């Protein structure tokens, strides 16, 4: 499949770009909710607007009331989210969690609220300082007709605002995913402000009792389902990283055209021109890799798994380069809160760790190729 957008996808991109620039801008959303020390870190009003436009239903089948599009279209929206640093539950709720509930009875319970912009969900997967889904230690023991969950989760994005959690735990039969509603007895949620001012959470499960209906999919068969969910989240995060890097690069190039030193625009210095050209090429490679991964996921192709990790690794490294170069070429003011470029660096750090950093995915690509 060609690595460019169709006419319909270009229309979606233009619509998303216009909407994010107007309603999801840094001044109107990011700075506003950061400066007011909002407990959620995002505006529920904007989340409702996402729903009204149809963004929350991009990955929901038409039969379930959604738009019935794919990961390419979700990525188009996410790139614009990254470009504007728009604080939103879109990546976790409308992409990763929607994927988790697909083809299960839980979609009847939760999809309507997500489609209406009334429901926020969270993924409770990670337990340590790094993303290691292959080493989940949280235990779900059999208890009557259900299960008893004990353990801890952290780096749960939007966990403090979530109406329910998709939780991965080890059962005697293998890995199992559970839908756990907020407020259940024995669950403690501690909100934590992350580097980019978004809110994550640490979860403590103290013998949390769940009935059998809480199981997502089949008991002991959560491995393939979690894998599908993580791939959706990873390629979505890659798109957002491309947006972060692209906006940071555009902001830096604009600054090179305005700032003067020694009586000349600094953009006239060849060494800075070379660095800007390098940034552009790295981001275009990352964008192409991400689009290819999304296309393969939508086709359910065998190569999708490896390409998702290629995209996450490349987008992570390209975005990290863009924000570092951006801050450096801005000089000392790049580290001040007055200029937005530093905010992109903070968002890059959180997104890079989410669903595995570049090193994790580079290693995963090597292992998938038997190195």
CSV table of C-alpha atoms in Angstrom, one decimal, residues 100-272:
chain,number,residue,atom,x,y,z
A,100,UNK,CA,-9.3,-4.2,24.4
A,101,UNK,CA,-13.1,-4.4,24.5
A,102,UNK,CA,-13.6,-5.2,20.8
A,103,UNK,CA,-15.5,-8.5,20.3
A,104,UNK,CA,-16.3,-8.8,24.0
A,105,UNK,CA,-19.5,-8.3,25.9
A,106,UNK,CA,-17.9,-5.3,27.8
A,107,UNK,CA,-18.3,-3.1,24.7
A,108,UNK,CA,-22.0,-3.0,25.4
A,109,UNK,CA,-21.3,-1.7,28.8
A,110,UNK,CA,-18.7,0.9,28.0
A,111,UNK,CA,-18.8,1.9,24.4
A,112,UNK,CA,-21.8,4.1,24.7
A,113,UNK,CA,-20.1,6.3,27.3
A,114,UNK,CA,-16.9,6.5,25.3
A,115,UNK,CA,-18.8,7.4,22.2
A,116,UNK,CA,-20.6,10.1,24.1
A,117,UNK,CA,-17.5,11.5,25.6
A,118,UNK,CA,-18.8,10.7,29.1
A,119,UNK,CA,-16.4,7.9,29.9
A,120,UNK,CA,-12.7,7.9,30.5
A,121,UNK,CA,-10.8,4.6,30.8
A,122,UNK,CA,-7.2,3.6,31.7
A,123,UNK,CA,-4.8,0.7,31.2
A,124,UNK,CA,-3.2,-0.8,34.3
A,125,UNK,CA,-0.4,-2.8,32.8
A,126,UNK,CA,3.0,-1.6,34.1
A,127,UNK,CA,4.3,-2.5,37.5
A,128,UNK,CA,7.9,-1.3,37.5
A,129,UNK,CA,10.0,1.7,36.4
A,130,UNK,CA,10.0,0.4,32.8
A,131,UNK,CA,7.5,-1.0,30.4
A,132,UNK,CA,7.8,-4.8,30.8
A,133,UNK,CA,4.4,-6.4,29.9
A,134,UNK,CA,6.1,-9.8,29.6
A,135,UNK,CA,6.8,-9.8,33.4
A,136,UNK,CA,3.4,-9.1,34.9
A,137,UNK,CA,3.5,-10.2,38.6
A,138,UNK,CA,0.1,-9.1,39.8
A,139,UNK,CA,-2.0,-12.1,40.9
A,140,UNK,CA,-5.6,-12.9,40.4
A,141,UNK,CA,-6.7,-15.8,42.6
A,142,UNK,CA,-9.8,-17.8,42.2
A,143,UNK,CA,-12.4,-16.7,44.7
A,144,UNK,CA,-15.9,-18.3,44.6
A,145,UNK,CA,-17.3,-17.7,41.1
A,146,UNK,CA,-14.8,-14.8,40.5
A,147,UNK,CA,-11.3,-13.6,41.3
A,148,UNK,CA,-9.4,-11.7,44.0
A,149,UNK,CA,-6.8,-9.2,42.7
A,150,UNK,CA,-3.8,-8.3,44.7
A,151,UNK,CA,-0.8,-6.2,43.6
A,152,UNK,CA,0.3,-2.8,42.3
A,153,UNK,CA,0.2,-0.9,39.1
A,154,UNK,CA,1.9,2.4,38.2
A,155,UNK,CA,2.2,4.8,35.3
A,156,UNK,CA,-1.5,4.4,34.7
A,157,UNK,CA,-2.2,7.4,32.4
A,158,UNK,CA,-5.5,9.1,33.3
A,159,UNK,CA,-5.9,6.6,36.1
A,160,UNK,CA,-7.1,9.3,38.6
A,161,UNK,CA,-9.9,10.2,36.2
A,162,UNK,CA,-10.9,6.8,34.9
A,163,UNK,CA,-14.3,5.4,35.3
A,164,UNK,CA,-12.9,1.9,34.8
A,165,UNK,CA,-9.5,0.2,34.3
A,166,UNK,CA,-8.4,-2.6,32.0
A,167,UNK,CA,-6.1,-4.6,34.3
A,168,UNK,CA,-3.7,-7.3,33.4
A,169,UNK,CA,-3.0,-10.0,36.0
A,170,UNK,CA,-1.6,-13.5,36.3
A,171,UNK,CA,-4.2,-16.2,36.9
A,172,UNK,CA,-3.5,-19.9,37.5
A,173,UNK,CA,-4.6,-20.5,33.8
A,174,UNK,CA,-2.4,-17.7,32.4
A,175,UNK,CA,-2.6,-14.0,31.8
A,176,UNK,CA,-6.1,-12.6,32.1
A,177,UNK,CA,-7.5,-9.1,31.5
A,178,UNK,CA,-10.2,-7.6,33.8
A,179,UNK,CA,-12.5,-4.6,33.6
A,180,UNK,CA,-12.4,-3.0,37.1
A,181,UNK,CA,-14.8,-0.2,37.9
A,182,UNK,CA,-13.6,2.8,40.0
A,183,UNK,CA,-14.6,2.8,43.6
A,184,UNK,CA,-14.5,-1.0,44.0
A,185,UNK,CA,-13.6,-2.0,47.6
A,186,UNK,CA,-9.9,-2.6,48.1
A,187,UNK,CA,-8.7,-0.4,45.3
A,188,UNK,CA,-6.7,2.7,46.1
A,189,UNK,CA,-5.9,5.3,43.5
A,190,UNK,CA,-3.1,7.8,44.0
A,191,UNK,CA,-2.9,10.5,41.4
A,192,UNK,CA,0.6,11.5,40.2
A,193,UNK,CA,1.5,14.5,38.1
A,194,UNK,CA,3.9,13.5,35.3
A,195,UNK,CA,6.7,15.5,33.7
A,196,UNK,CA,4.4,17.0,31.1
A,197,UNK,CA,1.8,18.0,33.7
A,198,UNK,CA,-0.6,15.2,32.7
A,199,UNK,CA,-1.9,13.0,35.5
A,200,UNK,CA,-1.0,9.4,35.9
A,201,UNK,CA,-1.8,7.1,38.9
A,202,UNK,CA,-0.5,4.4,41.1
A,203,UNK,CA,-3.0,1.7,41.9
A,204,UNK,CA,-3.0,-0.6,44.9
A,205,UNK,CA,-5.2,-3.7,44.8
A,206,UNK,CA,-5.8,-5.1,48.2
A,207,UNK,CA,-7.7,-8.3,47.8
A,208,UNK,CA,-10.2,-6.7,45.3
A,209,UNK,CA,-13.1,-9.1,44.7
A,210,UNK,CA,-14.4,-9.3,41.2
A,211,UNK,CA,-17.1,-11.6,39.7
A,212,UNK,CA,-16.5,-13.7,36.6
A,213,UNK,CA,-18.2,-11.0,34.4
A,214,UNK,CA,-15.2,-8.8,35.0
A,215,UNK,CA,-13.1,-11.0,32.8
A,216,UNK,CA,-12.3,-9.5,29.3
A,217,UNK,CA,-12.3,-12.3,26.8
A,218,UNK,CA,-11.3,-15.7,28.2
A,219,UNK,CA,-9.6,-16.7,31.4
A,220,UNK,CA,-6.0,-17.4,30.8
A,221,UNK,CA,-6.1,-16.2,27.2
A,222,UNK,CA,-5.2,-12.6,27.9
A,223,UNK,CA,-1.8,-12.7,26.3
A,224,UNK,CA,-2.9,-12.4,22.6
A,225,UNK,CA,-5.5,-9.8,23.6
A,226,UNK,CA,-3.0,-7.7,25.6
A,227,UNK,CA,-0.6,-7.9,22.6
A,228,UNK,CA,-3.3,-6.5,20.3
A,229,UNK,CA,-4.0,-3.7,22.8
A,230,UNK,CA,-0.4,-2.8,23.2
A,231,UNK,CA,0.2,-2.7,19.4
A,232,UNK,CA,-2.8,-0.3,19.1
A,233,UNK,CA,-1.4,1.9,21.9
A,234,UNK,CA,2.2,1.8,20.6
A,235,UNK,CA,1.4,2.8,17.1
A,236,UNK,CA,-0.9,5.5,18.4
A,237,UNK,CA,1.8,6.8,20.7
A,238,UNK,CA,4.2,6.8,17.7
A,239,UNK,CA,1.8,9.0,15.7
A,240,UNK,CA,1.6,11.4,18.7
A,241,UNK,CA,5.4,11.5,18.9
A,242,UNK,CA,5.6,12.4,15.2
A,243,UNK,CA,3.2,15.3,15.9
A,244,UNK,CA,5.3,16.4,18.9
A,245,UNK,CA,8.6,16.2,16.8
A,246,UNK,CA,7.0,17.9,13.8
A,247,UNK,CA,5.7,20.9,15.8
A,248,UNK,CA,8.9,21.3,17.7
A,249,UNK,CA,10.9,21.3,14.4
A,250,UNK,CA,8.5,23.8,12.8
A,251,UNK,CA,8.8,26.1,15.8
A,252,UNK,CA,12.6,25.8,15.7
A,253,UNK,CA,12.8,26.6,12.0
A,254,UNK,CA,10.6,29.6,12.5
A,255,UNK,CA,12.9,30.8,15.3
A,256,UNK,CA,16.0,30.3,13.0
A,257,UNK,CA,14.3,32.7,10.5
A,258,UNK,CA,13.8,35.4,13.1
A,259,UNK,CA,16.7,35.4,15.6
A,260,UNK,CA,19.7,37.5,14.7
A,261,UNK,CA,23.3,37.1,15.9
A,262,UNK,CA,26.3,39.1,14.6
A,263,UNK,CA,23.9,41.0,12.4
A,264,UNK,CA,22.7,37.9,10.5
A,265,UNK,CA,19.7,35.6,10.9
A,266,UNK,CA,21.0,32.5,12.6
A,267,UNK,CA,19.2,30.4,10.0
A,268,UNK,CA,21.8,31.6,7.5
A,269,UNK,CA,24.5,29.6,9.3
A,270,UNK,CA,25.1,26.5,7.3
A,271,UNK,CA,25.6,24.3,10.4
A,272,UNK,CA,22.1,25.1,11.6
